[in-house]
Amino acid sequence: GAGVSQSPSNKVTEKGKDVELRCDPISGHTALYWYRQSLGQGLEFLIYFQGNSAPDKSGLPSDRFSAERTGGSVSTLTIQRTQQEDSAVYLCASSLGRPETQYFGPGTRLLVL
Amino acid sequence: QKEVEQNSGPLSVPEGAIASLNCTYSDRGSQSFFWYRQYSGKSPELIMSIYSNGDKEDGRFTAQLNKASQYVSLLIRDSQPSDSATYLCAANYGGSQGNLIFGKGTKLSVKP
């Protein structure tokens, strides 16, 4: 079956612009996670959804970052007024529940010039 | 501070040898542990999960968990060049419903 998909695969933007990153989880997976991975670094947790609710937003690095999930499926991560330090790979993962195994999407590579 | 620690490596082993990857975690409440493999430029993929003390074997991979020592390891037998990747250890924190926290990964290189 289809895995986790993310779009766009690559995004180049100018400093100060807003960007939206999309994640389509595996069908039926109720939990959805966003992570950020900078070059040569580990995975940094950003936010977790159970259904459409986000009980844990503790990893969002600033109020420029927000995320939503609709219909218990697709999620969008929005970064407002992007900064160069936002450049990273943004990974989405989904799971049947918690703490079930998380399956990762291919990621969105964001470059802020 | 909840942490998962791994030696960044690189760990270099000859083809056919056993590769041993180690991980320690700080939260005694952690109950679920995972090893992910990440090839350069790719997203992480699950290799093993382990929840109970002891060993769990799956093909050439064996995960070992020692909750008393807060230690998780991954053994790869008969290492192949295709095993060359970064291996990420993850542990849940905050009880049974907690989030995963990932280590920074150990880079493994298997030399032909």
mmCIF file of C-alpha atoms in Angstrom:
data_model
loop_
_atom_site.group_PDB
_atom_site.id
_atom_site.type_symbol
_atom_site.label_atom_id
_atom_site.label_comp_id
_atom_site.label_asym_id
_atom_site.label_seq_id
_atom_site.Cartn_x
_atom_site.Cartn_y
_atom_site.Cartn_z
ATOM 1 C CA GLY A 1 0.000 0.000 0.000
ATOM 2 C CA ALA A 2 0.938 3.667 -0.215
ATOM 3 C CA GLY A 3 3.337 5.012 2.338
ATOM 4 C CA VAL A 4 3.614 8.474 3.820
ATOM 5 C CA SER A 5 3.911 11.122 1.139
ATOM 6 C CA GLN A 6 5.158 14.676 1.438
ATOM 7 C CA SER A 7 5.143 17.651 -0.855
ATOM 8 C CA PRO A 8 6.969 19.477 -2.168
ATOM 9 C CA SER A 9 10.069 17.306 -2.166
ATOM 10 C CA ASN A 10 12.241 20.407 -2.411
ATOM 11 C CA LYS A 11 11.504 24.035 -1.657
ATOM 12 C CA VAL A 12 13.745 27.053 -2.140
ATOM 13 C CA THR A 13 12.458 30.303 -0.723
ATOM 14 C CA GLU A 14 13.679 33.740 0.153
ATOM 15 C CA LYS A 15 14.140 34.905 3.707
ATOM 16 C CA GLY A 16 10.947 36.432 5.048
ATOM 17 C CA LYS A 17 8.566 34.425 2.856
ATOM 18 C CA ASP A 18 5.994 31.981 4.210
ATOM 19 C CA VAL A 19 6.085 28.305 3.233
ATOM 20 C CA GLU A 20 3.616 25.440 3.553
ATOM 21 C CA LEU A 21 4.698 21.823 3.741
ATOM 22 C CA ARG A 22 2.202 19.021 3.251
ATOM 23 C CA CYS A 23 2.049 15.499 4.632
ATOM 24 C CA ASP A 24 -0.283 12.657 3.617
ATOM 25 C CA PRO A 25 -0.079 9.874 6.214
ATOM 26 C CA ILE A 26 -0.686 6.196 5.652
ATOM 27 C CA SER A 27 -4.417 5.573 5.390
ATOM 28 C CA GLY A 28 -5.893 4.686 8.762
ATOM 29 C CA HIS A 29 -2.988 6.006 10.803
ATOM 30 C CA THR A 30 -4.371 8.188 13.565
ATOM 31 C CA ALA A 31 -1.097 9.637 14.815
ATOM 32 C CA LEU A 32 1.022 12.045 12.773
ATOM 33 C CA TYR A 33 4.358 13.585 13.645
ATOM 34 C CA TRP A 34 6.542 16.359 12.246
ATOM 35 C CA TYR A 35 10.293 16.360 12.709
ATOM 36 C CA ARG A 36 13.124 18.532 11.481
ATOM 37 C CA GLN A 37 16.572 17.259 10.579
ATOM 38 C CA SER A 38 19.404 19.659 9.940
ATOM 39 C CA LEU A 39 22.500 18.563 8.021
ATOM 40 C CA GLY A 40 24.354 15.895 9.968
ATOM 41 C CA GLN A 41 22.029 16.185 12.938
ATOM 42 C CA GLY A 42 19.482 13.915 14.555
ATOM 43 C CA LEU A 43 15.726 14.217 14.361
ATOM 44 C CA GLU A 44 14.213 17.185 16.185
ATOM 45 C CA PHE A 45 10.584 16.622 17.234
ATOM 46 C CA LEU A 46 8.274 19.485 16.287
ATOM 47 C CA ILE A 47 4.641 18.515 16.829
ATOM 48 C CA TYR A 48 2.371 15.489 17.178
ATOM 49 C CA PHE A 49 -1.276 15.013 16.148
ATOM 50 C CA GLN A 50 -3.746 12.441 17.395
ATOM 51 C CA GLY A 51 -6.631 12.735 14.981
ATOM 52 C CA ASN A 52 -7.031 16.462 14.366
ATOM 53 C CA SER A 53 -5.805 17.476 17.809
ATOM 54 C CA ALA A 54 -2.256 18.461 18.635
ATOM 55 C CA PRO A 55 -1.731 17.493 22.283
ATOM 56 C CA ASP A 56 2.002 18.080 22.054
ATOM 57 C CA LYS A 57 3.336 21.208 20.367
ATOM 58 C CA SER A 58 6.342 21.386 22.624
ATOM 59 C CA GLY A 59 8.873 21.049 19.842
ATOM 60 C CA LEU A 60 7.806 23.993 17.719
ATOM 61 C CA PRO A 61 10.873 26.264 17.782
ATOM 62 C CA SER A 62 9.022 29.580 17.615
ATOM 63 C CA ASP A 63 5.623 31.136 17.012
ATOM 64 C CA ARG A 64 6.521 31.363 13.328
ATOM 65 C CA PHE A 65 5.826 27.637 13.125
ATOM 66 C CA SER A 66 2.307 26.251 13.107
ATOM 67 C CA ALA A 67 0.621 23.083 11.941
ATOM 68 C CA GLU A 68 -2.853 21.780 11.402
ATOM 69 C CA ARG A 69 -4.470 18.523 10.461
ATOM 70 C CA THR A 70 -7.867 18.161 8.873
ATOM 71 C CA GLY A 71 -10.148 15.160 8.519
ATOM 72 C CA GLY A 72 -7.763 13.091 10.568
ATOM 73 C CA SER A 73 -5.585 12.790 7.505
ATOM 74 C CA VAL A 74 -3.568 15.469 5.693
ATOM 75 C CA SER A 75 -1.392 17.803 7.730
ATOM 76 C CA THR A 76 0.196 21.109 6.812
ATOM 77 C CA LEU A 77 3.214 22.633 8.525
ATOM 78 C CA THR A 78 3.475 26.378 7.966
ATOM 79 C CA ILE A 79 6.561 28.452 8.561
ATOM 80 C CA GLN A 80 5.990 32.198 8.491
ATOM 81 C CA ARG A 81 8.681 34.783 7.783
ATOM 82 C CA THR A 82 11.269 32.103 7.080
ATOM 83 C CA GLN A 83 14.813 32.537 8.338
ATOM 84 C CA GLN A 84 18.011 30.946 7.044
ATOM 85 C CA GLU A 85 18.223 28.761 10.156
ATOM 86 C CA ASP A 86 14.931 27.160 9.121
ATOM 87 C CA SER A 87 16.785 25.416 6.286
ATOM 88 C CA ALA A 88 16.540 21.683 6.958
ATOM 89 C CA VAL A 89 14.752 18.519 5.919
ATOM 90 C CA TYR A 90 11.253 18.398 7.338
ATOM 91 C CA LEU A 91 10.090 14.845 7.912
ATOM 92 C CA CYS A 92 6.588 13.619 8.565
ATOM 93 C CA ALA A 93 5.775 10.255 10.113
ATOM 94 C CA SER A 94 2.562 8.445 10.928
ATOM 95 C CA SER A 95 1.561 5.541 13.130
ATOM 96 C CA LEU A 96 -1.537 3.553 14.042
ATOM 97 C CA GLY A 97 -1.402 4.914 17.563
ATOM 98 C CA ARG A 98 1.095 5.591 20.269
ATOM 99 C CA PRO A 99 3.697 4.448 20.889
ATOM 100 C CA GLU A 100 3.385 2.335 17.760
ATOM 101 C CA THR A 101 6.024 2.188 15.083
ATOM 102 C CA GLN A 102 6.363 5.396 13.116
ATOM 103 C CA TYR A 103 6.704 5.291 9.338
ATOM 104 C CA PHE A 104 8.469 8.192 7.709
ATOM 105 C CA GLY A 105 7.788 10.063 4.508
ATOM 106 C CA PRO A 106 10.567 11.072 2.093
ATOM 107 C CA GLY A 107 10.826 14.556 3.564
ATOM 108 C CA THR A 108 10.757 18.105 2.228
ATOM 109 C CA ARG A 109 14.151 19.740 1.776
ATOM 110 C CA LEU A 110 13.745 23.424 2.581
ATOM 111 C CA LEU A 111 16.400 25.968 1.666
ATOM 112 C CA VAL A 112 15.969 29.552 2.789
ATOM 113 C CA LEU A 113 18.194 31.970 0.902
ATOM 114 C CA GLN B 1 16.461 16.698 29.966
ATOM 115 C CA LYS B 2 15.314 13.599 28.117
ATOM 116 C CA GLU B 3 18.170 12.267 26.028
ATOM 117 C CA VAL B 4 19.171 9.364 23.861
ATOM 118 C CA GLU B 5 22.920 9.123 23.400
ATOM 119 C CA GLN B 6 24.804 7.401 20.605
ATOM 120 C CA ASN B 7 28.413 7.401 19.515
ATOM 121 C CA SER B 8 28.436 9.361 16.259
ATOM 122 C CA GLY B 9 31.125 7.158 14.759
ATOM 123 C CA PRO B 10 32.018 6.490 12.076
ATOM 124 C CA LEU B 11 32.109 2.828 12.990
ATOM 125 C CA SER B 12 34.033 0.901 10.383
ATOM 126 C CA VAL B 13 33.823 -2.890 10.108
ATOM 127 C CA PRO B 14 34.981 -5.327 7.410
ATOM 128 C CA GLU B 15 32.437 -7.156 5.304
ATOM 129 C CA GLY B 16 31.213 -10.293 7.059
ATOM 130 C CA ALA B 17 32.002 -9.024 10.563
ATOM 131 C CA ILE B 18 29.551 -8.226 13.357
ATOM 132 C CA ALA B 19 28.713 -4.553 13.752
ATOM 133 C CA SER B 20 27.709 -3.489 17.265
ATOM 134 C CA LEU B 21 25.802 -0.247 17.722
ATOM 135 C CA ASN B 22 25.069 1.103 21.187
ATOM 136 C CA CYS B 23 22.629 3.557 22.693
ATOM 137 C CA THR B 24 21.814 4.804 26.181
ATOM 138 C CA TYR B 25 18.706 6.653 27.291
ATOM 139 C CA SER B 26 18.007 8.879 30.257
ATOM 140 C CA ASP B 27 14.290 8.339 30.990
ATOM 141 C CA ARG B 28 13.690 5.304 33.216
ATOM 142 C CA GLY B 29 10.022 5.487 32.197
ATOM 143 C CA SER B 30 10.832 4.667 28.583
ATOM 144 C CA GLN B 31 9.139 1.464 27.484
ATOM 145 C CA SER B 32 9.520 1.310 23.705
ATOM 146 C CA PHE B 33 12.754 1.347 21.774
ATOM 147 C CA PHE B 34 13.416 1.480 18.071
ATOM 148 C CA TRP B 35 16.316 1.282 15.652
ATOM 149 C CA TYR B 36 15.998 3.123 12.363
ATOM 150 C CA ARG B 37 18.390 2.991 9.403
ATOM 151 C CA GLN B 38 18.921 6.135 7.371
ATOM 152 C CA TYR B 39 20.804 6.131 4.105
ATOM 153 C CA SER B 40 22.375 9.406 3.053
ATOM 154 C CA GLY B 41 19.749 11.728 1.652
ATOM 155 C CA LYS B 42 16.902 9.374 2.531
ATOM 156 C CA SER B 43 14.342 9.211 5.308
ATOM 157 C CA PRO B 44 14.643 6.831 8.275
ATOM 158 C CA GLU B 45 13.270 3.315 7.926
ATOM 159 C CA LEU B 46 12.483 0.994 10.818
ATOM 160 C CA ILE B 47 14.888 -1.888 11.419
ATOM 161 C CA MET B 48 13.850 -3.218 14.821
ATOM 162 C CA SER B 49 11.603 -2.474 17.746
ATOM 163 C CA ILE B 50 12.042 -3.896 21.244
ATOM 164 C CA TYR B 51 9.933 -3.543 24.356
ATOM 165 C CA SER B 52 11.181 -6.207 26.822
ATOM 166 C CA ASN B 53 14.521 -6.921 28.426
ATOM 167 C CA GLY B 54 16.657 -9.375 26.531
ATOM 168 C CA ASP B 55 17.350 -10.087 22.901
ATOM 169 C CA LYS B 56 15.134 -9.890 19.852
ATOM 170 C CA GLU B 57 16.376 -11.374 16.600
ATOM 171 C CA ASP B 58 15.212 -10.661 13.058
ATOM 172 C CA GLY B 59 17.361 -12.097 10.317
ATOM 173 C CA ARG B 60 20.866 -10.661 10.578
ATOM 174 C CA PHE B 61 19.736 -8.095 13.157
ATOM 175 C CA THR B 62 19.552 -8.550 16.930
ATOM 176 C CA ALA B 63 18.320 -5.847 19.270
ATOM 177 C CA GLN B 64 19.269 -6.048 22.937
ATOM 178 C CA LEU B 65 17.598 -4.169 25.785
ATOM 179 C CA ASN B 66 18.762 -3.768 29.370
ATOM 180 C CA LYS B 67 16.370 -1.496 31.227
ATOM 181 C CA ALA B 68 18.351 -1.637 34.460
ATOM 182 C CA SER B 69 21.359 -0.171 32.660
ATOM 183 C CA GLN B 70 19.182 1.965 30.347
ATOM 184 C CA TYR B 71 21.028 0.511 27.411
ATOM 185 C CA VAL B 72 19.929 -0.612 23.957
ATOM 186 C CA SER B 73 22.101 -2.159 21.299
ATOM 187 C CA LEU B 74 21.826 -3.387 17.741
ATOM 188 C CA LEU B 75 24.002 -6.176 16.389
ATOM 189 C CA ILE B 76 24.318 -6.719 12.663
ATOM 190 C CA ARG B 77 25.766 -10.113 11.761
ATOM 191 C CA ASP B 78 27.524 -10.837 8.475
ATOM 192 C CA SER B 79 27.718 -7.101 7.740
ATOM 193 C CA GLN B 80 27.358 -6.124 4.094
ATOM 194 C CA PRO B 81 28.433 -2.940 2.294
ATOM 195 C CA SER B 82 24.715 -2.252 1.785
ATOM 196 C CA ASP B 83 24.408 -1.934 5.592
ATOM 197 C CA SER B 84 26.513 1.232 5.425
ATOM 198 C CA ALA B 85 24.210 3.941 6.732
ATOM 199 C CA THR B 86 23.454 6.000 9.821
ATOM 200 C CA TYR B 87 21.581 4.085 12.515
ATOM 201 C CA LEU B 88 19.230 6.062 14.737
ATOM 202 C CA CYS B 89 18.196 4.843 18.166
ATOM 203 C CA ALA B 90 14.867 6.087 19.569
ATOM 204 C CA ALA B 91 13.103 5.719 22.908
ATOM 205 C CA ASN B 92 9.708 6.891 24.010
ATOM 206 C CA TYR B 93 9.518 9.188 27.017
ATOM 207 C CA GLY B 94 6.693 10.404 29.152
ATOM 208 C CA GLY B 95 5.266 6.974 29.878
ATOM 209 C CA SER B 96 3.544 4.539 27.577
ATOM 210 C CA GLN B 97 1.940 7.276 25.479
ATOM 211 C CA GLY B 98 5.009 9.410 25.204
ATOM 212 C CA ASN B 99 6.759 10.783 22.197
ATOM 213 C CA LEU B 100 9.848 9.289 20.672
ATOM 214 C CA ILE B 101 13.147 10.992 21.204
ATOM 215 C CA PHE B 102 15.911 10.150 18.757
ATOM 216 C CA GLY B 103 19.643 9.924 19.181
ATOM 217 C CA LYS B 104 21.858 11.704 16.668
ATOM 218 C CA GLY B 105 22.798 8.435 15.045
ATOM 219 C CA THR B 106 25.878 6.300 14.514
ATOM 220 C CA LYS B 107 27.373 6.214 11.050
ATOM 221 C CA LEU B 108 28.334 2.683 10.034
ATOM 222 C CA SER B 109 30.715 1.907 7.199
ATOM 223 C CA VAL B 110 31.127 -1.688 6.028
ATOM 224 C CA LYS B 111 34.271 -2.127 3.953
ATOM 225 C CA PRO B 112 34.336 -4.780 1.183
#
